[in-house]
XYZ file of C-alpha atoms in Angstrom:
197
model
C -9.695 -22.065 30.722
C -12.751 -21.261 28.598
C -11.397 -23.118 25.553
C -10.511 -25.688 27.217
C -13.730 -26.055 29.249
C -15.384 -26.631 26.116
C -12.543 -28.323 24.484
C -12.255 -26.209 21.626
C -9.309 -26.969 19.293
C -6.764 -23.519 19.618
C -3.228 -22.504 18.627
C -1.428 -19.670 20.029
C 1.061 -17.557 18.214
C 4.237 -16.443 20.172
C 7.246 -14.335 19.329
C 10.227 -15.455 20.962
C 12.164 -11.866 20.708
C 10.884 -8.876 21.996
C 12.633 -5.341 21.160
C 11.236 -2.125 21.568
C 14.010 0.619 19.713
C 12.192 3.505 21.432
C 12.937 2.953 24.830
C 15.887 0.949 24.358
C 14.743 -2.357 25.309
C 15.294 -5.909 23.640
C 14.439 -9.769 25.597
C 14.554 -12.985 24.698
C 11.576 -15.451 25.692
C 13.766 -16.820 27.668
C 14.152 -14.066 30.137
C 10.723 -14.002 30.943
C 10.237 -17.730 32.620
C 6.884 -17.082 33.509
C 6.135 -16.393 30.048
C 7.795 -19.825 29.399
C 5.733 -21.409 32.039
C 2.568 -20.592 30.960
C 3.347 -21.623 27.296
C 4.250 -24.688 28.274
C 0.976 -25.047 29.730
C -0.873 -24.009 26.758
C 0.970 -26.646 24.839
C 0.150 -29.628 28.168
C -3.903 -28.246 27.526
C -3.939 -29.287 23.640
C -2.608 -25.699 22.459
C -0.243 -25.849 18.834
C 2.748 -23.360 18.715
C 2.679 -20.832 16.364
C 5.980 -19.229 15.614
C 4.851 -15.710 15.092
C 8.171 -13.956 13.549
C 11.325 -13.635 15.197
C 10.795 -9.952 16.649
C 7.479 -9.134 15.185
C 9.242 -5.706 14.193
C 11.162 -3.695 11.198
C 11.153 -0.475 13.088
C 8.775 -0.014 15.928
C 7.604 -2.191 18.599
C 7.735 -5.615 18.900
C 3.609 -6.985 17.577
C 2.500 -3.030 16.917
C 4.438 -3.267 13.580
C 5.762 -5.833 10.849
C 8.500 -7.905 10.446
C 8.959 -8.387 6.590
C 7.312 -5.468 5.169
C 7.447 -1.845 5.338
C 3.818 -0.955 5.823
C 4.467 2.925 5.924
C 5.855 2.586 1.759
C 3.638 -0.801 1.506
C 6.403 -3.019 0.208
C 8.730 -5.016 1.104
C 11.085 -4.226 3.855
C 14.743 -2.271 2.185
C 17.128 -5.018 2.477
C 14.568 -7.686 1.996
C 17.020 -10.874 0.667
C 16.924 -14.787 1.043
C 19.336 -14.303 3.480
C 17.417 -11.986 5.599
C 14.424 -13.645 6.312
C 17.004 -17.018 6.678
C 18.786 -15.416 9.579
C 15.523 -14.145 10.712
C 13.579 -17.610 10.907
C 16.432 -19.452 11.730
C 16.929 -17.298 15.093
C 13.475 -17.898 16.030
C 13.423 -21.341 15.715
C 16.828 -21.643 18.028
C 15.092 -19.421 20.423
C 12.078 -21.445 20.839
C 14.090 -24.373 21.006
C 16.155 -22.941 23.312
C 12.886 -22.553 26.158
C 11.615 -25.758 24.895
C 8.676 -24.748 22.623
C 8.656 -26.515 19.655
C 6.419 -24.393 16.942
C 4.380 -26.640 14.632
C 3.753 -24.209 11.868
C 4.616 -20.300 10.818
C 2.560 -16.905 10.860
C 3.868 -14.124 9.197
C 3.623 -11.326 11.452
C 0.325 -9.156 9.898
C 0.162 -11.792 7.754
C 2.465 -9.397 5.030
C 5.382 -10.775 2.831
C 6.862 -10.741 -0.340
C 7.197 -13.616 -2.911
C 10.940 -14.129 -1.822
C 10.052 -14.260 1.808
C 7.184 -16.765 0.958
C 9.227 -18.831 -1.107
C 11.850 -18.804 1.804
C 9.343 -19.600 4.598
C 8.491 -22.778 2.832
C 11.772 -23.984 3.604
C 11.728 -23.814 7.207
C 7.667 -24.540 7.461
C 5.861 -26.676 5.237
C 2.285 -25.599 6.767
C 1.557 -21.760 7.650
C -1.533 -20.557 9.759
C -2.588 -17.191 8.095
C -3.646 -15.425 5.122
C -1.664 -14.462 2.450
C -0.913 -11.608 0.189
C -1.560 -11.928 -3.300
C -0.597 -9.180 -4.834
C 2.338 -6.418 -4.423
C 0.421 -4.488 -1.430
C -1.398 -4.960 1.945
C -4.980 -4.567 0.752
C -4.399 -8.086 -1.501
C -4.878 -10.438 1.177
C -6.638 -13.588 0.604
C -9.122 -15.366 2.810
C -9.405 -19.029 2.276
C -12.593 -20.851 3.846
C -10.625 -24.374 4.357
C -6.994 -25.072 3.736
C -5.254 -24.526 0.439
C -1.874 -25.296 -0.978
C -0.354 -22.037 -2.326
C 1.667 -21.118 -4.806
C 4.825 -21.567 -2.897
C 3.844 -25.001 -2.041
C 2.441 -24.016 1.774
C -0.311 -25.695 3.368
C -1.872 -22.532 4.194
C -4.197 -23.169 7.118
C -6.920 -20.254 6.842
C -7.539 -17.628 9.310
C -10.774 -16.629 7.670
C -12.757 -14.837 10.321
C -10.242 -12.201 11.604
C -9.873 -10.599 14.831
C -11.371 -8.864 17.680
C -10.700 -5.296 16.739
C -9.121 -3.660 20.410
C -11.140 -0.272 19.137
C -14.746 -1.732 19.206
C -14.143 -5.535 21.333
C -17.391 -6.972 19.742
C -17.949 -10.588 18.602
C -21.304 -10.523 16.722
C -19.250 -9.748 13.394
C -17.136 -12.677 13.606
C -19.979 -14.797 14.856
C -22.169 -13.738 11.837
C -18.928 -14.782 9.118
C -18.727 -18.214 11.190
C -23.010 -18.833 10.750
C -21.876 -18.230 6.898
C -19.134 -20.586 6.973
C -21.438 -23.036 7.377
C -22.415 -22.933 3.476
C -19.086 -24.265 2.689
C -18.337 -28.482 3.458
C -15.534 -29.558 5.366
C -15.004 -24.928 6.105
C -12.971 -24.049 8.509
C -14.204 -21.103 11.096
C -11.218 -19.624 12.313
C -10.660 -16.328 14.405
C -8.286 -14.652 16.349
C -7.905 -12.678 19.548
C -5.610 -11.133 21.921
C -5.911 -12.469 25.900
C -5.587 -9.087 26.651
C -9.118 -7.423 25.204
């Protein structure tokens, strides 16, 4: 409601597949039409889909952990193929289809891939909203102050500003990178939060 009050462009990332190996428990967007509902309503108040992964998870819980990388060995995830990530994209597209939220662009989930998954990604998603690794590990990621074509051919729209943190819920850092945005033309100033802090 505050976004929109003050009509404030916004996207919202979802994952359609929730699974949670510890306690046994895996559900499709689609079981939760509430959920569903109130998407939907993001999307009627100017909000873009984000497809954020199919399950959001390798080996934990669904958003705590990664999808395509193995952030314990920081690599890629064993297994990692073309076919993999395929299956893996292709299921979350039909499952957003399948509730009726059509996602606009891609986020890898904590923003970590490998060059195979990137090069994959581009063929379901020609834009992605993120940062991206550069190198072989998770400390390599890039921040981009306005969009850039990378070297898999994405329009990578930047996420340059980062989150609120749920251990210290403060703004002022993120408010001081977006007053030094300002020193680039046609920047971007682009953050992220969860609804929940």
């Amino acid at each position: 409601d505050v976004i929109r009050r003050h009509h404030i462009p916004f996207a919202f990332g979802f994952v359609p597949t929730y699974v949670n190996p510890h306690d046994r428990l895996e559900f499709r967007m689609a079981d939760k039409p509430d959920v569903v509902r109130m998407l939907k309503k993001y999307v009627e108040y100017g909000g873009t889909p984000v497809l954020h992964g199919f399950t959001h998870q390798y080996r934990g819980v669904t958003t705590d952990d990664y999808e395509f990388w193995d952030d314990l060995s920081d690599r890629p995830i064993r297994g990692d193929s073309e076919a993999f990530v395929a299956r893996r994209l292709e299921e979350a597209v039909k499952e957003s289809m399948g509730i009726g939220i059509y996602p606009v662009t891609w986020e890898t989930p904590h923003y970590a891939a490998s060059p195979l998954d990137y090069r994959v990604m581009h063929r379901y998603f020609s834009t992605v909203y993120e940062r991206r690794l550069a190198g072989p590990s998770l400390d390599t990621d890039q921040y981009f102050p306005y969009p850039v074509i990378d070297l898999y051919g994405q329009y990578v729209i930047p996420e340059n500003l980062a989150y609120v943190p749920i251990d210290q819920p403060v703004s002022a850092p993120i408010l001081a990178s977006a007053d030094a945005a300002y020193v680039v033309r046609d920047g971007y100033a682009s953050v992220f939060f969860h609804p929940f802090l």
